[in-house]
Tab-separated table of C-alpha atoms in Angstrom:
chain	number	residue	atom	x	y	z
A	1	MET	CA	-10.896	17.405	10.143
A	2	PRO	CA	-7.980	15.096	9.248
A	3	ASN	CA	-7.247	14.068	12.829
A	4	GLU	CA	-10.863	12.986	13.178
A	5	VAL	CA	-10.701	10.807	10.035
A	6	LYS	CA	-7.367	9.211	10.794
A	7	GLY	CA	-8.998	5.791	10.615
A	8	LEU	CA	-9.824	6.294	6.945
A	9	ASN	CA	-6.243	5.900	5.784
A	10	GLU	CA	-5.620	2.467	4.345
A	11	GLU	CA	-3.338	0.296	2.281
A	12	CYS	CA	-5.265	-2.425	0.480
A	13	GLY	CA	-5.188	-5.056	-2.233
A	14	LEU	CA	-7.545	-5.353	-5.205
A	15	PHE	CA	-8.295	-8.273	-7.503
A	16	GLY	CA	-10.939	-8.647	-10.184
A	17	ILE	CA	-11.632	-11.070	-13.004
A	18	TRP	CA	-14.089	-11.057	-15.902
A	19	GLY	CA	-15.029	-14.034	-18.061
A	20	SER	CA	-14.080	-17.087	-16.008
A	21	THR	CA	-16.257	-19.966	-14.842
A	22	ASN	CA	-14.111	-20.100	-11.698
A	23	ALA	CA	-14.180	-16.368	-10.973
A	24	ALA	CA	-14.685	-16.360	-7.203
A	25	GLN	CA	-12.059	-19.020	-6.512
A	26	LEU	CA	-9.510	-17.260	-8.717
A	27	THR	CA	-10.302	-14.018	-6.912
A	28	TYR	CA	-9.662	-15.749	-3.594
A	29	ASP	CA	-6.350	-17.115	-4.889
A	30	GLY	CA	-5.311	-13.717	-6.202
A	31	LEU	CA	-6.223	-11.997	-2.942
A	32	HIS	CA	-4.210	-14.586	-1.043
A	33	SER	CA	-1.070	-13.406	-2.837
A	34	LEU	CA	-2.008	-9.820	-1.894
A	35	GLN	CA	-2.571	-10.579	1.798
A	36	HIS	CA	0.528	-8.519	2.666
A	37	ARG	CA	-1.393	-5.422	1.573
A	38	GLY	CA	-4.170	-5.836	4.106
A	39	GLN	CA	-4.839	-8.154	7.020
A	40	GLU	CA	-7.806	-6.633	8.790
A	41	GLY	CA	-10.617	-7.729	6.511
A	42	ALA	CA	-11.497	-9.287	3.176
A	43	GLY	CA	-14.441	-9.550	0.837
A	44	ILE	CA	-15.522	-10.865	-2.560
A	45	VAL	CA	-18.504	-9.968	-4.745
A	46	SER	CA	-19.434	-12.374	-7.546
A	47	ASN	CA	-21.510	-11.673	-10.636
A	48	ASN	CA	-23.776	-14.431	-11.935
A	49	HIS	CA	-25.530	-13.053	-15.049
A	50	GLY	CA	-26.158	-9.775	-13.267
A	51	GLU	CA	-26.986	-11.229	-9.871
A	52	PHE	CA	-24.480	-10.099	-7.254
A	53	LYS	CA	-23.531	-12.191	-4.259
A	54	ARG	CA	-21.154	-10.997	-1.547
A	55	HIS	CA	-19.308	-12.312	1.437
A	56	ARG	CA	-17.017	-10.194	3.598
A	57	GLY	CA	-15.663	-10.241	7.111
A	58	LEU	CA	-12.972	-9.221	9.571
A	59	GLY	CA	-9.647	-11.027	9.693
A	60	LEU	CA	-7.322	-12.739	7.250
A	61	LEU	CA	-8.697	-13.987	3.955
A	62	ALA	CA	-8.522	-17.638	5.043
A	63	GLU	CA	-10.425	-16.801	8.223
A	64	VAL	CA	-13.148	-14.884	6.422
A	65	PHE	CA	-13.679	-17.748	3.959
A	66	ALA	CA	-12.932	-20.652	6.323
A	67	ASP	CA	-16.393	-22.098	5.729
A	68	PRO	CA	-16.376	-23.717	2.227
A	69	ALA	CA	-20.046	-22.805	1.860
A	70	LYS	CA	-19.062	-19.132	1.714
A	71	MET	CA	-17.077	-19.682	-1.474
A	72	ALA	CA	-19.635	-22.061	-2.947
A	73	HIS	CA	-22.232	-19.307	-2.587
A	74	LEU	CA	-20.218	-16.945	-4.819
A	75	THR	CA	-21.223	-18.231	-8.245
A	76	GLY	CA	-20.754	-16.502	-11.584
A	77	THR	CA	-18.228	-15.672	-14.296
A	78	ALA	CA	-16.946	-12.407	-12.819
A	79	ALA	CA	-15.862	-11.219	-9.385
A	80	ILE	CA	-13.976	-8.475	-7.599
A	81	GLY	CA	-12.314	-8.766	-4.206
A	82	HIS	CA	-10.501	-6.709	-1.616
A	83	VAL	CA	-8.166	-7.194	1.327
A	84	ARG	CA	-8.139	-4.282	3.719
A	85	TYR	CA	-5.907	-2.604	6.207
A	86	ALA	CA	-7.175	0.392	8.178
A	87	THR	CA	-5.820	2.453	11.043
A	88	ALA	CA	-7.291	2.348	14.560
A	89	GLY	CA	-10.889	3.278	15.215
A	90	ASN	CA	-12.456	2.013	12.016
A	91	HIS	CA	-12.723	-1.734	12.276
A	92	GLY	CA	-16.407	-2.432	11.683
A	93	VAL	CA	-17.504	-4.942	9.060
A	94	GLU	CA	-19.448	-2.146	7.359
A	95	ASN	CA	-16.107	-0.799	6.114
A	96	ILE	CA	-15.009	-4.102	4.613
A	97	GLN	CA	-15.129	-4.007	0.840
A	98	PRO	CA	-16.277	-4.439	-1.861
A	99	MET	CA	-19.188	-2.105	-1.150
A	100	LEU	CA	-22.507	-2.381	-2.969
A	101	PHE	CA	-24.599	0.463	-4.375
A	102	ASP	CA	-27.969	0.582	-6.119
A	103	HIS	CA	-28.207	2.505	-9.374
A	104	PRO	CA	-31.178	3.128	-11.702
A	105	GLU	CA	-29.236	2.581	-14.938
A	106	VAL	CA	-27.018	-0.404	-14.095
A	107	THR	CA	-29.238	-1.784	-11.273
A	108	GLN	CA	-26.309	-2.335	-8.930
A	109	PHE	CA	-22.555	-1.855	-8.783
A	110	ALA	CA	-19.754	-3.041	-6.505
A	111	LEU	CA	-16.745	-0.920	-5.586
A	112	ALA	CA	-13.324	-1.598	-4.059
A	113	HIS	CA	-10.684	1.052	-3.354
A	114	ASN	CA	-7.002	1.244	-2.502
A	115	GLY	CA	-5.710	4.624	-1.382
A	116	ASN	CA	-6.817	7.704	0.535
A	117	LEU	CA	-8.775	10.748	-0.573
A	118	THR	CA	-7.303	14.065	0.472
A	119	ASN	CA	-10.609	15.921	0.015
A	120	ALA	CA	-12.776	13.354	1.804
A	121	ASP	CA	-14.064	15.910	4.329
A	122	GLN	CA	-15.220	18.220	1.563
A	123	CYS	CA	-16.895	15.395	-0.366
A	124	ARG	CA	-18.624	14.074	2.738
A	125	GLN	CA	-19.981	17.522	3.600
A	126	GLU	CA	-21.289	18.031	0.074
A	127	LEU	CA	-22.971	14.632	0.053
A	128	SER	CA	-24.451	15.172	3.504
A	129	ALA	CA	-25.965	18.423	2.261
A	130	LEU	CA	-27.692	16.379	-0.459
A	131	GLY	CA	-29.213	14.120	2.191
A	132	VAL	CA	-26.914	11.135	1.667
A	133	GLU	CA	-26.944	8.664	4.552
A	134	PHE	CA	-23.609	6.880	4.624
A	135	GLN	CA	-23.416	3.129	5.057
A	136	ALA	CA	-19.863	3.226	6.459
A	137	THR	CA	-17.149	5.618	7.682
A	138	SER	CA	-14.494	4.831	5.091
A	139	ASP	CA	-13.646	7.328	2.362
A	140	SER	CA	-13.918	4.410	-0.055
A	141	GLU	CA	-17.700	4.845	-0.018
A	142	LEU	CA	-17.549	8.413	-1.257
A	143	LEU	CA	-17.025	7.655	-4.943
A	144	GLY	CA	-20.064	5.395	-4.990
A	145	GLU	CA	-22.211	8.059	-3.359
A	146	LEU	CA	-20.920	10.699	-5.777
A	147	VAL	CA	-21.904	8.472	-8.699
A	148	GLN	CA	-25.366	7.967	-7.243
A	149	THR	CA	-25.951	11.708	-6.826
A	150	SER	CA	-24.336	12.830	-10.090
A	151	GLN	CA	-26.460	14.776	-12.571
A	152	ALA	CA	-24.523	13.450	-15.576
A	153	PRO	CA	-26.736	11.572	-18.078
A	154	GLN	CA	-25.269	8.041	-18.029
A	155	PHE	CA	-23.360	5.799	-15.643
A	156	ILE	CA	-19.912	6.173	-17.268
A	157	ASP	CA	-20.383	9.947	-17.469
A	158	GLN	CA	-21.374	9.966	-13.799
A	159	LEU	CA	-18.317	7.920	-12.932
A	160	LYS	CA	-15.984	10.209	-14.865
A	161	ALA	CA	-17.450	13.303	-13.201
A	162	SER	CA	-17.112	11.683	-9.783
A	163	LEU	CA	-13.502	10.626	-10.405
A	164	ASN	CA	-12.704	14.211	-11.340
A	165	HIS	CA	-14.278	15.372	-8.089
A	166	VAL	CA	-12.203	13.246	-5.710
A	167	ARG	CA	-8.554	14.012	-4.954
A	168	GLY	CA	-5.611	12.079	-3.578
A	169	GLY	CA	-4.489	8.516	-4.122
A	170	PHE	CA	-6.967	6.050	-5.547
A	171	ALA	CA	-7.034	2.809	-7.434
A	172	TYR	CA	-10.643	1.743	-7.936
A	173	LEU	CA	-12.050	-1.558	-9.119
A	174	MET	CA	-15.770	-1.591	-9.886
A	175	MET	CA	-18.253	-4.077	-11.285
A	176	THR	CA	-21.728	-3.694	-12.761
A	177	PRO	CA	-23.852	-6.545	-14.109
A	178	THR	CA	-22.326	-6.031	-17.572
A	179	MET	CA	-18.773	-4.747	-17.020
A	180	MET	CA	-15.729	-4.468	-14.772
A	181	ILE	CA	-14.082	-1.048	-14.513
A	182	ALA	CA	-10.685	0.067	-13.214
A	183	ALA	CA	-9.594	3.641	-12.578
A	184	LEU	CA	-6.297	5.086	-11.369
A	185	ASP	CA	-5.708	8.569	-9.960
A	186	PRO	CA	-3.930	11.160	-12.143
A	187	ASN	CA	-0.620	10.505	-10.366
A	188	GLY	CA	-0.784	6.726	-10.303
A	189	PHE	CA	0.210	6.559	-6.635
A	190	ARG	CA	-0.897	2.916	-6.291
A	191	PRO	CA	0.003	0.100	-8.669
A	192	LEU	CA	-2.709	-1.504	-10.793
A	193	VAL	CA	-2.076	-4.029	-13.561
A	194	ILE	CA	-3.985	-5.867	-16.280
A	195	GLY	CA	-3.513	-9.542	-17.145
A	196	ARG	CA	-5.080	-12.179	-19.357
A	197	MET	CA	-5.801	-15.827	-18.593
A	198	ASP	CA	-5.247	-18.589	-21.150
A	199	ASP	CA	-9.014	-18.886	-21.573
A	200	GLY	CA	-9.282	-15.182	-22.376
A	201	ALA	CA	-10.531	-14.012	-18.980
A	202	ILE	CA	-9.290	-10.541	-18.005
A	203	VAL	CA	-7.696	-9.891	-14.619
A	204	ILE	CA	-7.065	-6.500	-12.991
A	205	CYS	CA	-5.207	-6.421	-9.679
A	206	SER	CA	-2.830	-4.495	-7.456
A	207	GLU	CA	0.408	-6.384	-8.172
A	208	THR	CA	1.841	-8.735	-10.769
A	209	CYS	CA	2.417	-11.377	-8.083
A	210	ALA	CA	-1.358	-11.905	-8.104
A	211	LEU	CA	-1.271	-12.434	-11.874
A	212	ASP	CA	1.403	-15.070	-11.351
A	213	GLN	CA	-0.675	-16.709	-8.637
A	214	VAL	CA	-3.617	-17.347	-10.957
A	215	GLY	CA	-1.564	-18.081	-14.078
A	216	ALA	CA	-2.411	-14.864	-15.924
A	217	THR	CA	-0.059	-13.194	-18.389
A	218	PHE	CA	0.815	-9.561	-17.753
A	219	VAL	CA	-0.667	-7.242	-20.392
A	220	ARG	CA	0.193	-3.771	-19.094
A	221	ASP	CA	-0.069	-1.306	-16.243
A	222	VAL	CA	-3.161	0.816	-15.794
A	223	GLU	CA	-2.034	4.364	-16.549
A	224	PRO	CA	-2.863	7.461	-14.481
A	225	GLY	CA	-6.204	8.978	-15.440
A	226	GLU	CA	-7.341	5.889	-17.311
A	227	LEU	CA	-10.717	4.214	-17.180
A	228	ILE	CA	-10.353	0.564	-18.172
A	229	ILE	CA	-13.672	-1.045	-19.131
A	230	VAL	CA	-13.920	-4.832	-19.454
A	231	ASN	CA	-16.992	-6.620	-20.751
A	232	ASP	CA	-17.850	-9.685	-22.816
A	233	ASP	CA	-16.485	-7.947	-25.917
A	234	GLY	CA	-13.038	-7.417	-24.366
A	235	ILE	CA	-11.096	-4.401	-23.048
A	236	SER	CA	-11.697	-0.760	-23.956
A	237	VAL	CA	-9.659	2.192	-22.737
A	238	ASP	CA	-11.147	5.539	-21.814
A	239	HIS	CA	-9.918	8.464	-19.695
A	240	PHE	CA	-11.555	10.537	-16.993
A	241	THR	CA	-8.643	12.999	-17.284
A	242	THR	CA	-5.548	13.471	-19.418
A	243	ASP	CA	-4.011	15.947	-16.973
A	244	THR	CA	-1.688	13.382	-15.426
A	245	HIS	CA	1.741	13.275	-13.834
A	246	LEU	CA	3.165	9.924	-12.770
A	247	ALA	CA	4.269	9.866	-9.128
A	248	ILE	CA	4.017	6.272	-7.961
A	249	CYS	CA	4.571	5.755	-4.251
A	250	SER	CA	8.234	4.942	-3.655
A	251	MET	CA	7.219	2.964	-0.552
A	252	GLU	CA	5.729	0.362	-2.871
A	253	TYR	CA	9.288	-0.457	-3.967
A	254	ILE	CA	10.783	-0.046	-0.496
A	255	TYR	CA	8.309	-1.950	1.615
A	256	PHE	CA	4.756	-2.684	0.525
A	257	ALA	CA	4.970	-4.682	-2.685
A	258	ARG	CA	6.039	-8.306	-2.740
A	259	PRO	CA	9.604	-8.783	-4.016
A	260	ASP	CA	8.396	-11.003	-6.866
A	261	SER	CA	6.178	-8.215	-8.234
A	262	ILE	CA	7.119	-5.939	-11.110
A	263	ILE	CA	5.892	-2.353	-10.893
A	264	ARG	CA	5.962	-0.305	-14.085
A	265	GLY	CA	8.675	-2.500	-15.548
A	266	VAL	CA	10.897	-2.486	-12.468
A	267	SER	CA	11.488	-5.668	-10.468
A	268	VAL	CA	10.841	-4.911	-6.808
A	269	HIS	CA	13.502	-7.444	-5.762
A	270	GLU	CA	16.157	-5.967	-8.043
A	271	ALA	CA	15.282	-2.411	-6.990
A	272	ARG	CA	15.707	-3.382	-3.340
A	273	LYS	CA	19.036	-5.021	-4.096
A	274	ARG	CA	20.170	-1.790	-5.729
A	275	MET	CA	18.990	0.168	-2.677
A	276	GLY	CA	21.144	-2.065	-0.482
A	277	ALA	CA	24.114	-1.747	-2.810
A	278	THR	CA	23.783	2.027	-2.843
A	279	ILE	CA	23.683	2.416	0.942
A	280	ALA	CA	26.750	0.149	1.103
A	281	LYS	CA	28.596	2.686	-1.045
A	282	GLU	CA	27.163	5.729	0.717
A	283	ALA	CA	27.801	4.458	4.262
A	284	PRO	CA	30.438	1.698	4.331
A	285	VAL	CA	31.331	-0.060	7.568
A	286	ASP	CA	33.946	-2.623	8.604
A	287	ALA	CA	32.009	-5.700	9.723
A	288	ASP	CA	31.973	-9.489	9.679
A	289	VAL	CA	28.525	-10.332	8.397
A	290	VAL	CA	25.501	-8.706	6.760
A	291	ILE	CA	22.021	-9.757	7.848
A	292	GLY	CA	18.611	-8.499	6.816
A	293	VAL	CA	15.407	-8.038	8.752
A	294	PRO	CA	13.030	-10.627	7.307
A	295	ASN	CA	11.251	-10.543	5.031
A	296	SER	CA	11.003	-7.245	3.157
A	297	SER	CA	14.650	-6.263	3.824
A	298	LEU	CA	16.335	-9.442	2.617
A	299	SER	CA	16.709	-8.211	-0.955
A	300	ALA	CA	18.405	-5.010	0.225
A	301	ALA	CA	20.674	-7.000	2.543
A	302	ILE	CA	21.796	-9.182	-0.366
A	303	GLY	CA	22.553	-6.046	-2.364
A	304	TYR	CA	24.524	-4.563	0.517
A	305	ALA	CA	26.599	-7.732	0.903
A	306	GLN	CA	27.325	-7.998	-2.818
A	307	ALA	CA	28.415	-4.357	-3.071
A	308	SER	CA	30.482	-4.362	0.135
A	309	GLY	CA	32.064	-7.798	-0.185
A	310	ILE	CA	30.980	-8.635	3.361
A	311	HIS	CA	29.587	-12.118	3.893
A	312	TYR	CA	25.778	-12.382	3.925
A	313	ASP	CA	24.042	-14.848	6.211
A	314	MET	CA	20.617	-15.617	7.643
A	315	GLY	CA	20.953	-14.063	11.055
A	316	MET	CA	17.268	-13.679	11.857
A	317	ILE	CA	14.200	-15.848	11.453
A	318	LYS	CA	10.663	-14.585	11.087
A	319	ASN	CA	7.677	-16.443	12.418
A	320	GLN	CA	5.550	-16.468	9.269
A	321	TYR	CA	2.317	-16.667	11.240
A	322	VAL	CA	2.621	-13.226	12.838
A	323	ALA	CA	1.345	-10.143	11.015
A	324	ARG	CA	3.601	-7.356	9.730
A	325	THR	CA	4.045	-4.695	12.376
A	326	PHE	CA	4.122	-1.591	10.166
A	327	ILE	CA	0.587	-2.301	9.031
A	328	GLU	CA	-0.782	-3.445	12.360
A	329	PRO	CA	-3.684	-1.128	13.278
A	330	THR	CA	-2.478	-0.042	16.732
A	331	GLN	CA	0.845	0.622	18.437
A	332	ALA	CA	0.044	-1.957	21.130
A	333	LYS	CA	-0.427	-4.625	18.486
A	334	ARG	CA	2.731	-3.494	16.687
A	335	ALA	CA	4.833	-3.851	19.851
A	336	ARG	CA	3.422	-7.271	20.626
A	337	GLY	CA	3.918	-8.354	17.031
A	338	VAL	CA	7.594	-7.412	17.077
A	339	SER	CA	8.244	-9.480	20.173
A	340	MET	CA	6.547	-12.522	18.682
A	341	LYS	CA	7.709	-12.505	15.100
A	342	LEU	CA	11.543	-12.395	15.153
A	343	SER	CA	14.292	-14.593	16.559
A	344	VAL	CA	18.069	-14.656	16.125
A	345	VAL	CA	20.323	-17.384	14.760
A	346	LYS	CA	22.942	-17.130	17.503
A	347	SER	CA	25.632	-19.060	15.636
A	348	VAL	CA	25.576	-16.388	12.919
A	349	VAL	CA	25.780	-13.291	15.133
A	350	ALA	CA	27.650	-14.316	18.306
A	351	GLY	CA	31.025	-12.602	18.533
A	352	LYS	CA	30.485	-10.799	15.203
A	353	ASN	CA	30.330	-7.207	14.068
A	354	ILE	CA	26.955	-7.058	12.364
A	355	VAL	CA	25.602	-4.942	9.535
A	356	LEU	CA	21.847	-4.996	10.046
A	357	VAL	CA	19.969	-3.919	6.907
A	358	ASP	CA	16.360	-2.816	7.238
A	359	ASP	CA	14.016	-1.155	4.769
A	360	SER	CA	12.835	1.693	7.008
A	361	ILE	CA	12.484	3.036	10.521
A	362	VAL	CA	8.987	4.344	11.120
A	363	ARG	CA	8.382	4.577	14.843
A	364	GLY	CA	11.569	2.908	16.071
A	365	THR	CA	9.842	0.067	17.939
A	366	THR	CA	11.120	-2.718	15.727
A	367	SER	CA	14.671	-1.403	15.360
A	368	GLN	CA	15.196	-0.960	19.081
A	369	TYR	CA	13.956	-4.460	19.786
A	370	ILE	CA	16.092	-6.051	17.052
A	371	VAL	CA	19.311	-4.341	18.104
A	372	ARG	CA	18.715	-5.445	21.680
A	373	LEU	CA	17.960	-8.977	20.489
A	374	LEU	CA	21.184	-9.184	18.480
A	375	LYS	CA	23.323	-7.934	21.331
A	376	ARG	CA	21.723	-10.355	23.743
A	377	ALA	CA	22.681	-13.086	21.281
A	378	GLY	CA	26.328	-12.021	21.533
A	379	ALA	CA	26.831	-9.545	18.679
A	380	LYS	CA	29.956	-7.431	19.291
A	381	SER	CA	28.480	-4.461	17.466
A	382	VAL	CA	25.398	-3.686	15.392
A	383	HIS	CA	25.620	-1.192	12.537
A	384	VAL	CA	22.164	-0.367	11.195
A	385	ARG	CA	21.826	0.550	7.530
A	386	ILE	CA	18.423	1.671	6.281
A	387	ALA	CA	17.798	1.074	2.577
A	388	SER	CA	15.536	4.131	2.291
A	389	PRO	CA	15.814	7.794	3.293
A	390	VAL	CA	14.716	9.189	6.658
A	391	LEU	CA	10.922	9.130	6.989
A	392	LYS	CA	10.129	12.707	8.008
A	393	PHE	CA	6.777	13.542	6.473
A	394	PRO	CA	3.287	12.025	6.506
A	395	CYS	CA	1.714	10.126	3.628
A	396	TYR	CA	-1.713	11.324	2.599
A	397	TYR	CA	-2.204	8.934	-0.309
A	398	GLY	CA	-2.883	5.648	1.437
A	399	ILE	CA	-0.242	4.571	3.975
A	400	ASP	CA	-0.534	4.577	7.762
A	401	ILE	CA	1.673	7.637	8.314
A	402	GLN	CA	-0.543	10.661	8.831
A	403	THR	CA	1.263	12.765	11.416
A	404	THR	CA	4.902	13.601	12.007
A	405	LYS	CA	4.391	12.868	15.705
A	406	GLU	CA	4.526	9.126	14.974
A	407	LEU	CA	7.684	9.385	12.841
A	408	ILE	CA	10.903	9.091	14.809
A	409	GLY	CA	12.817	10.568	11.855
A	410	ALA	CA	10.761	13.754	11.992
A	411	ASN	CA	11.465	14.398	15.640
A	412	TYR	CA	15.092	13.343	16.165
A	413	THR	CA	18.406	13.557	14.352
A	414	VAL	CA	20.101	10.450	12.983
A	415	ASP	CA	22.523	10.444	15.934
A	416	GLN	CA	19.643	10.685	18.383
A	417	ILE	CA	17.823	7.832	16.661
A	418	ARG	CA	21.014	5.757	16.764
A	419	ASP	CA	21.189	6.254	20.511
A	420	GLN	CA	17.515	5.490	21.008
A	421	ILE	CA	17.658	2.184	19.158
A	422	GLY	CA	21.006	1.262	20.735
A	423	ALA	CA	22.958	0.828	17.486
A	424	ASP	CA	26.701	1.360	17.197
A	425	SER	CA	26.146	3.314	13.996
A	426	LEU	CA	23.191	4.275	11.840
A	427	ALA	CA	22.936	5.506	8.259
A	428	TYR	CA	20.097	6.006	5.792
A	429	LEU	CA	19.989	5.871	2.008
A	430	SER	CA	19.902	9.288	0.351
A	431	VAL	CA	16.869	10.411	-1.660
A	432	ASP	CA	18.986	10.535	-4.831
A	433	GLY	CA	20.286	7.069	-4.017
A	434	LEU	CA	16.727	5.791	-3.711
A	435	VAL	CA	15.614	7.338	-6.989
A	436	ASN	CA	18.627	5.988	-8.857
A	437	ALA	CA	18.179	2.532	-7.328
A	438	ILE	CA	14.593	2.282	-8.517
A	439	GLY	CA	15.501	3.782	-11.867
A	440	PRO	CA	13.654	6.264	-14.075
A	441	LEU	CA	10.066	5.293	-14.793
A	442	ASN	CA	8.180	6.137	-17.964
A	443	ASP	CA	7.562	9.753	-17.128
A	444	SER	CA	9.124	12.415	-19.323
A	445	GLU	CA	9.261	15.216	-16.763
A	446	ASN	CA	10.858	13.553	-13.744
A	447	HIS	CA	11.649	10.199	-12.195
A	448	GLY	CA	7.975	9.282	-11.830
A	449	LEU	CA	8.156	8.644	-8.069
A	450	CYS	CA	6.540	10.189	-5.011
A	451	THR	CA	9.268	10.812	-2.432
A	452	ALA	CA	7.228	13.219	-0.293
A	453	TYR	CA	7.663	11.083	2.844
A	454	PHE	CA	11.374	11.904	2.726
A	455	ASP	CA	11.590	15.404	1.221
A	456	GLY	CA	8.147	16.937	1.814
A	457	GLN	CA	7.628	17.562	-1.904
A	458	TYR	CA	4.022	16.480	-2.382
A	459	PRO	CA	2.928	16.141	-6.007
A	460	THR	CA	-0.625	17.362	-5.294
A	461	PRO	CA	-2.365	19.900	-3.065
A	462	LEU	CA	-3.216	18.403	0.335
A	463	TYR	CA	-6.725	19.860	0.675
A	464	ASP	CA	-8.171	18.616	4.002
A	465	TYR	CA	-4.678	17.998	5.347
A	466	GLN	CA	-2.945	21.247	4.354
A	467	ALA	CA	-3.551	23.186	7.571
A	468	GLY	CA	-2.420	20.296	9.728
A	469	PHE	CA	0.661	19.751	7.600
A	470	ASP	CA	1.618	23.443	7.788
A	471	ALA	CA	1.278	23.334	11.563
A	472	GLU	CA	3.458	20.230	11.785
A	473	VAL	CA	6.168	21.772	9.606
A	474	ALA	CA	6.165	24.863	11.791
A	475	ARG	CA	6.377	22.724	14.924
A	476	LEU	CA	9.336	20.808	13.515
A	477	GLY	CA	11.163	23.798	12.095
A	478	LEU	CA	13.861	23.287	14.724
A	479	TYR	CA	14.746	19.952	13.131
A	480	GLU	CA	14.648	21.065	9.510
A	481	GLY	CA	17.815	19.871	7.852
A	482	ALA	CA	19.114	18.289	11.039
A	483	ASN	CA	19.026	14.819	9.549
């Protein structure tokens, strides 16, 4: 059940290109700009006139491809690549993507996935009953196996049927000898964009920052339920479903995406500035200086300073060679990462009343350490302002938050959290404040965002996770509304 497959949950980055003589190198460059989305493993599959070549491995992209011969091996005019993050217990190279599958019609296809399937248990049981022997333990493999066992007449029909069988959050990038295919779940939980190079090559990737990295021009977002097919004739648009309802993950704007990316027409940097400005209005404080936790909170800190009129300064420095702690696979690594990655500019904080702006509090490890660090550096007081609402509920669509037990906001009130992290005051952005800061997306029925992590309003059934979620809600009934 869900607790047993905890390691399947992942937040990843996808990049693919069709029609370029430098496909593998451009894929590497694009993945490099998406390294923030996954630091555990990386892989690239190239397509040379139908012949696939692959290299993948554990570690950062530069580590996996440190040997120049690995890139030189990946010849061809098309490629797809993947950077991966996974939770503890699932770190084998067999789970590093893209994955390869044999197929009688298209000979072979490669598959890369960002997200998490909420009916993975059900799919795995059904496939096992058909005699499927799995090559890995990741839910990313399941779509490929469903395609292989589908009774539909042709490959695209098999793919459509399989996409309608899986549930949850998924952005898929696939490649056959003659085409590259992208598919996005009916809610569009994960971002996926299309770009075009000057030479006509087509790029599909997780964020617009990767388009910028390779010099591609943004064409448009992949829409929920779409099947984008790219071949030598260009781009064609199909659908595996038209029953869609946009609910893009609000954590993309808060934390995961790079600030220079644009998601569905909204600048991530500007949205974060508006989040900071909104919490400044919702929870003002008399202080001397505003500082942000580098790097993902700096935009919100600027917004807070501009809205409050309090001076902004660089009060903390991040060691750029230490991985992000939220997406570190284990708590032990997260704790060690916090202690290594941040230092204080004492001349900025000594003797000052500090407003410390951060994007979120997940487990509390980072916040407690930072407050202690600032006070050791001579801060008179530290007022923590979180530019997102209280994280109370798990994410089942592809982020490393699967149980309420690991969320400090689900188990303690705001006052209790304040005391635990040692802050002089603590306030969070409201859900309405978050939605208004991001702004309405192109969805006619609502704001187009998933805010389930804050309000428990999931836009889809939870399938494998429903029983566990119900039990967690019952366990935490005492705290309902306390925050």
